[in-house]
PDB file of C-alpha atoms in Angstrom:
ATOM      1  CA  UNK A   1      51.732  -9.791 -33.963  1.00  0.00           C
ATOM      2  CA  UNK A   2      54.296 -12.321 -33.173  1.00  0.00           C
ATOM      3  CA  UNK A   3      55.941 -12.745 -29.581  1.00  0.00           C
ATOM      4  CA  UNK A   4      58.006 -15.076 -28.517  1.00  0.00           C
ATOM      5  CA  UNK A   5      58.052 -15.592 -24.658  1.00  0.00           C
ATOM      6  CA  UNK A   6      60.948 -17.232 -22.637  1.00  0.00           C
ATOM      7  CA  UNK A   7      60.888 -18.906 -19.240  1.00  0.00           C
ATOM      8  CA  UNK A   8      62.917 -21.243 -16.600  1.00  0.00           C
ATOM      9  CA  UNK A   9      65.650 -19.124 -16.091  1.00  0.00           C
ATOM     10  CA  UNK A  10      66.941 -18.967 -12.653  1.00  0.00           C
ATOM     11  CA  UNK A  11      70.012 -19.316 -10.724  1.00  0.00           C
ATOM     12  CA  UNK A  12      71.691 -22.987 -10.613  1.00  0.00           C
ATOM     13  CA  UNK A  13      75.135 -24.801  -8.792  1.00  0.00           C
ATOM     14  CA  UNK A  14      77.514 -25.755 -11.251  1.00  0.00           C
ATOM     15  CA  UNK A  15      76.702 -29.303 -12.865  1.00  0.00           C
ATOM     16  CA  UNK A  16      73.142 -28.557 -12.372  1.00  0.00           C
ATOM     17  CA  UNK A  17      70.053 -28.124 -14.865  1.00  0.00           C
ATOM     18  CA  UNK A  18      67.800 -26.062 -16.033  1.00  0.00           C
ATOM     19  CA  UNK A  19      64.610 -26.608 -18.785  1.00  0.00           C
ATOM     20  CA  UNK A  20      64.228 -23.284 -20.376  1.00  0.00           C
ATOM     21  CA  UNK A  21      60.775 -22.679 -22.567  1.00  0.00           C
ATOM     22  CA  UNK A  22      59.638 -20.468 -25.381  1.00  0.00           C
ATOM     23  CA  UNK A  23      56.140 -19.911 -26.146  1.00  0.00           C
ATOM     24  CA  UNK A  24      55.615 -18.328 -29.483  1.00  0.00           C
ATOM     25  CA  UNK A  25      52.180 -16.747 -30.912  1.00  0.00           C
ATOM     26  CA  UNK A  26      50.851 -14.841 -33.784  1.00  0.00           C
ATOM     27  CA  UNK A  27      53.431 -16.716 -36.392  1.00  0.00           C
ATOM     28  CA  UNK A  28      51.288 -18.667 -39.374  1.00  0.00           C
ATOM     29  CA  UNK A  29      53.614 -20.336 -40.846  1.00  0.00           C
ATOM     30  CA  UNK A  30      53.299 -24.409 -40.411  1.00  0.00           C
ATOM     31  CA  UNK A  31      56.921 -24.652 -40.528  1.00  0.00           C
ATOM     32  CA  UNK A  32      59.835 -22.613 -39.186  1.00  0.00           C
ATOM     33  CA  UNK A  33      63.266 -22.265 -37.409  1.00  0.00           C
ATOM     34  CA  UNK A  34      63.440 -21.567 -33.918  1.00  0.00           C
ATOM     35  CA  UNK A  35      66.727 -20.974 -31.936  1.00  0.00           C
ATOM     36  CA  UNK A  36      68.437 -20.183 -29.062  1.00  0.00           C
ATOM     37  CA  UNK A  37      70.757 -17.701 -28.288  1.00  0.00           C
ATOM     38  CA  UNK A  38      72.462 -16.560 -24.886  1.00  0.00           C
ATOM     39  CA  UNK A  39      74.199 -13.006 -24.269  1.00  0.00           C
ATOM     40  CA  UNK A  40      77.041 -12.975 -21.462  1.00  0.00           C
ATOM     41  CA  UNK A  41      77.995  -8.927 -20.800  1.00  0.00           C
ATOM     42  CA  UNK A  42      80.001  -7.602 -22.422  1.00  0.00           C
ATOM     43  CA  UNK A  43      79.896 -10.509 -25.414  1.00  0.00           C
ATOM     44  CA  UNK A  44      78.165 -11.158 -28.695  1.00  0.00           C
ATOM     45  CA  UNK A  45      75.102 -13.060 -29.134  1.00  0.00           C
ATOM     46  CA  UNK A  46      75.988 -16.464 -29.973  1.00  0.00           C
ATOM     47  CA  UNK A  47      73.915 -19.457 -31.181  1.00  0.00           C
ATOM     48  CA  UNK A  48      72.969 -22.448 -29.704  1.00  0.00           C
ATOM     49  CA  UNK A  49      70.897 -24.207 -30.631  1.00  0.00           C
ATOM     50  CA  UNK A  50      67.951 -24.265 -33.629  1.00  0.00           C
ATOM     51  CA  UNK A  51      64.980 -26.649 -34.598  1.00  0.00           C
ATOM     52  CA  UNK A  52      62.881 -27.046 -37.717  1.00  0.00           C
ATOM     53  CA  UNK A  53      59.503 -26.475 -36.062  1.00  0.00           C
ATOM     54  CA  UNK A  54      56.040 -26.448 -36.868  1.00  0.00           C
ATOM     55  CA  UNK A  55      52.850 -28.916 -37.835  1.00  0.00           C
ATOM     56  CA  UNK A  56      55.405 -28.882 -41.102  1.00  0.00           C
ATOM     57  CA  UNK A  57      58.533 -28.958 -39.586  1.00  0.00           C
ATOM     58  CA  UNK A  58      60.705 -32.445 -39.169  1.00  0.00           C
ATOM     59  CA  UNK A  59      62.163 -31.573 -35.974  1.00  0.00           C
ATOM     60  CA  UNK A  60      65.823 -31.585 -37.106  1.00  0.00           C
ATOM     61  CA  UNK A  61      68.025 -29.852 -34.790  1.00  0.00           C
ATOM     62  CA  UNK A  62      71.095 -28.190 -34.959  1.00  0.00           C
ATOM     63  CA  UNK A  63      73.681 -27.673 -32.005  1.00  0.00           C
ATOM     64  CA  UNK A  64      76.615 -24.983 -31.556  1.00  0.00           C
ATOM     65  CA  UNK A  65      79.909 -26.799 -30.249  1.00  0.00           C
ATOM     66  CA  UNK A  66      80.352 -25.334 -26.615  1.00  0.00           C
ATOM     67  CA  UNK A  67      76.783 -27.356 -26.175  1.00  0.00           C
ATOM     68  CA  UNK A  68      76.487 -30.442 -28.455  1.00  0.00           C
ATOM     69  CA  UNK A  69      76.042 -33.201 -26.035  1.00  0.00           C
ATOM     70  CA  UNK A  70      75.029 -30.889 -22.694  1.00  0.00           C
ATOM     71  CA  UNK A  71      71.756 -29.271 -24.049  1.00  0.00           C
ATOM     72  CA  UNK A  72      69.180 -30.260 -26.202  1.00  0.00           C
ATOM     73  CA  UNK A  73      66.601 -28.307 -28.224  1.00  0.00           C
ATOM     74  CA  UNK A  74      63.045 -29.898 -28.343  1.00  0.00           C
ATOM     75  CA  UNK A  75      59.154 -28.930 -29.686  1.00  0.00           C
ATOM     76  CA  UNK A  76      55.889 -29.453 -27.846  1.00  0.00           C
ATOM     77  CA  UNK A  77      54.477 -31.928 -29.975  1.00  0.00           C
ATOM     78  CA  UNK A  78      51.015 -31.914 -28.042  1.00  0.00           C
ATOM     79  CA  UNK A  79      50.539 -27.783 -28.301  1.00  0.00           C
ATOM     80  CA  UNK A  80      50.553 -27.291 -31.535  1.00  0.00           C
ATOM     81  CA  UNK A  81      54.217 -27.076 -31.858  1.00  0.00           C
ATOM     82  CA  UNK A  82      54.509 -24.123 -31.104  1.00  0.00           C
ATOM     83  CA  UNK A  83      56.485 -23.984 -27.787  1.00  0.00           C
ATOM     84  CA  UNK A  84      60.214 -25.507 -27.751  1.00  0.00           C
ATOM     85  CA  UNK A  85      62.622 -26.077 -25.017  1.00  0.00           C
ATOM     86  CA  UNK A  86      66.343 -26.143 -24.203  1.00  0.00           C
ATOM     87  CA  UNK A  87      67.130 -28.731 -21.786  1.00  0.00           C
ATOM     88  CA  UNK A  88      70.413 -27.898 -20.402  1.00  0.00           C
ATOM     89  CA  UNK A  89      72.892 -30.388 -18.267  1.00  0.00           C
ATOM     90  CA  UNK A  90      76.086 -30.432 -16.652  1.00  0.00           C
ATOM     91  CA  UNK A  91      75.783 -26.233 -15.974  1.00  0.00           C
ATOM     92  CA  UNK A  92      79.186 -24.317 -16.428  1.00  0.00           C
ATOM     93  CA  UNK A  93      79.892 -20.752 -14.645  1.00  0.00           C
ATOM     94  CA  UNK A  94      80.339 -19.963 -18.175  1.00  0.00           C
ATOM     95  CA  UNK A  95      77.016 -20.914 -19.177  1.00  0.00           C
ATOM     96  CA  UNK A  96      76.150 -17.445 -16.999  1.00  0.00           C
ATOM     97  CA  UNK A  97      73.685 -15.235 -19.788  1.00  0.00           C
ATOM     98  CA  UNK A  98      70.570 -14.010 -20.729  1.00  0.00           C
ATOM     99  CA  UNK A  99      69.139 -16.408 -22.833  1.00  0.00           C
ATOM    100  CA  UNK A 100      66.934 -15.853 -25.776  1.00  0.00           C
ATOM    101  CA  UNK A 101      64.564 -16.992 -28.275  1.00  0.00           C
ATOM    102  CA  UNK A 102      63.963 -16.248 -32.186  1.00  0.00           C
ATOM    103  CA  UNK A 103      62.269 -17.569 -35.182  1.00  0.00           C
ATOM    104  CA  UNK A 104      61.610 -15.433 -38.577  1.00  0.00           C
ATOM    105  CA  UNK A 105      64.746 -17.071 -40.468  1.00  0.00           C
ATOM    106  CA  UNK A 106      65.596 -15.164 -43.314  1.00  0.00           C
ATOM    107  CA  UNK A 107      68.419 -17.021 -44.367  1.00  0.00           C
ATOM    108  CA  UNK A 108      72.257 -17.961 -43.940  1.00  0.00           C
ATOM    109  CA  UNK A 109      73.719 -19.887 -40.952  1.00  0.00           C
ATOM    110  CA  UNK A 110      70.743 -21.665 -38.440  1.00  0.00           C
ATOM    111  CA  UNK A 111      72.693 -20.485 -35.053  1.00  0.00           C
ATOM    112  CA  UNK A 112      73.428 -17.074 -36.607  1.00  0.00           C
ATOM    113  CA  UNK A 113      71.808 -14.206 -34.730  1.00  0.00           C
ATOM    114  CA  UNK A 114      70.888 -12.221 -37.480  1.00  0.00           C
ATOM    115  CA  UNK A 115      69.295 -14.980 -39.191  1.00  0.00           C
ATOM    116  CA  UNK A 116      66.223 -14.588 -37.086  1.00  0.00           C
ATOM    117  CA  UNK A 117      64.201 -11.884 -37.456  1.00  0.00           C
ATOM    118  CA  UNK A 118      61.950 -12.025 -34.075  1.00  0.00           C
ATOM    119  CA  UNK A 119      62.878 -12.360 -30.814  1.00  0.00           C
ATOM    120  CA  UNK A 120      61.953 -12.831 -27.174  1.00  0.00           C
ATOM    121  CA  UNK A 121      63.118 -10.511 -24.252  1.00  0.00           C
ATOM    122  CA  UNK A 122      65.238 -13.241 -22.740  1.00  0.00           C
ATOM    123  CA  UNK A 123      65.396 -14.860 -19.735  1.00  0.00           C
ATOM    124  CA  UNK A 124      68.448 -14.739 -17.007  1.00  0.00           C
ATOM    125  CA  UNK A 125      70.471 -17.534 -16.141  1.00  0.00           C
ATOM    126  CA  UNK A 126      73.056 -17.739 -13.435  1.00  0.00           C
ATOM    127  CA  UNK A 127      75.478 -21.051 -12.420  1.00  0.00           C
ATOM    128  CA  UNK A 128      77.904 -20.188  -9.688  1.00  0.00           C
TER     129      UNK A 128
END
């Protein structure tokens, strides 16, 4: 079945960084979106960030606003592409969430939530 595991979440001083990971298994597909997605309490899910993936995929990337130019989305290309990163920079107290993981698009908007059909169980990160 598929699973997507996160890790490299932690707690971090403003302006910091943090590289978090996603492993993903049991998806045969050679080419696929996979995203990111954080969850503050009491907010909404939003997108941040989403990859073409895969032996298939080209590796374009898409980035929400509150992120272009501080994080960056990236694919193992040694491990079969099938792990991907978020390399985040210049940490905010608002950057404060549980950050997930999805693939399984099914359509409509890449940093969407419920354009991904499978997801990780997230992994906490904290900038005070």
């Amino acid at each position: 079945h598929v699973q997507l595991v996160e890790s490299g979440g932690g707690s971090v001083q403003a302006g910091g960084s943090l590289r978090l990971s996603c492993l993903l298994s049991g998806f045969t597909y050679d080419m696929y979106y996979m995203g990111w997605f954080r969850q503050a309490p009491g907010k909404e899910r939003e997108g941040l960030a989403a990859i073409h993936s895969g032996w298939r995929g080209d590796g374009t990337t898409t980035y929400s606003d509150p992120v272009k130019g501080r994080f960056t989305i990236s694919q193992d290309n040694a491990n079969a592409k099938n792990t991907i990163y978020l390399q985040m920079n210049s940490l905010k107290p608002e950057d404060t969430a549980t950050y997930y993981c999805a693939t399984g698009y099914v359509g409509g908007a890449l940093l969407r939530p419920q354009s991904y059909s499978y997801w990780g169980q997230g992994t906490q990160v904290t900038v005070s």
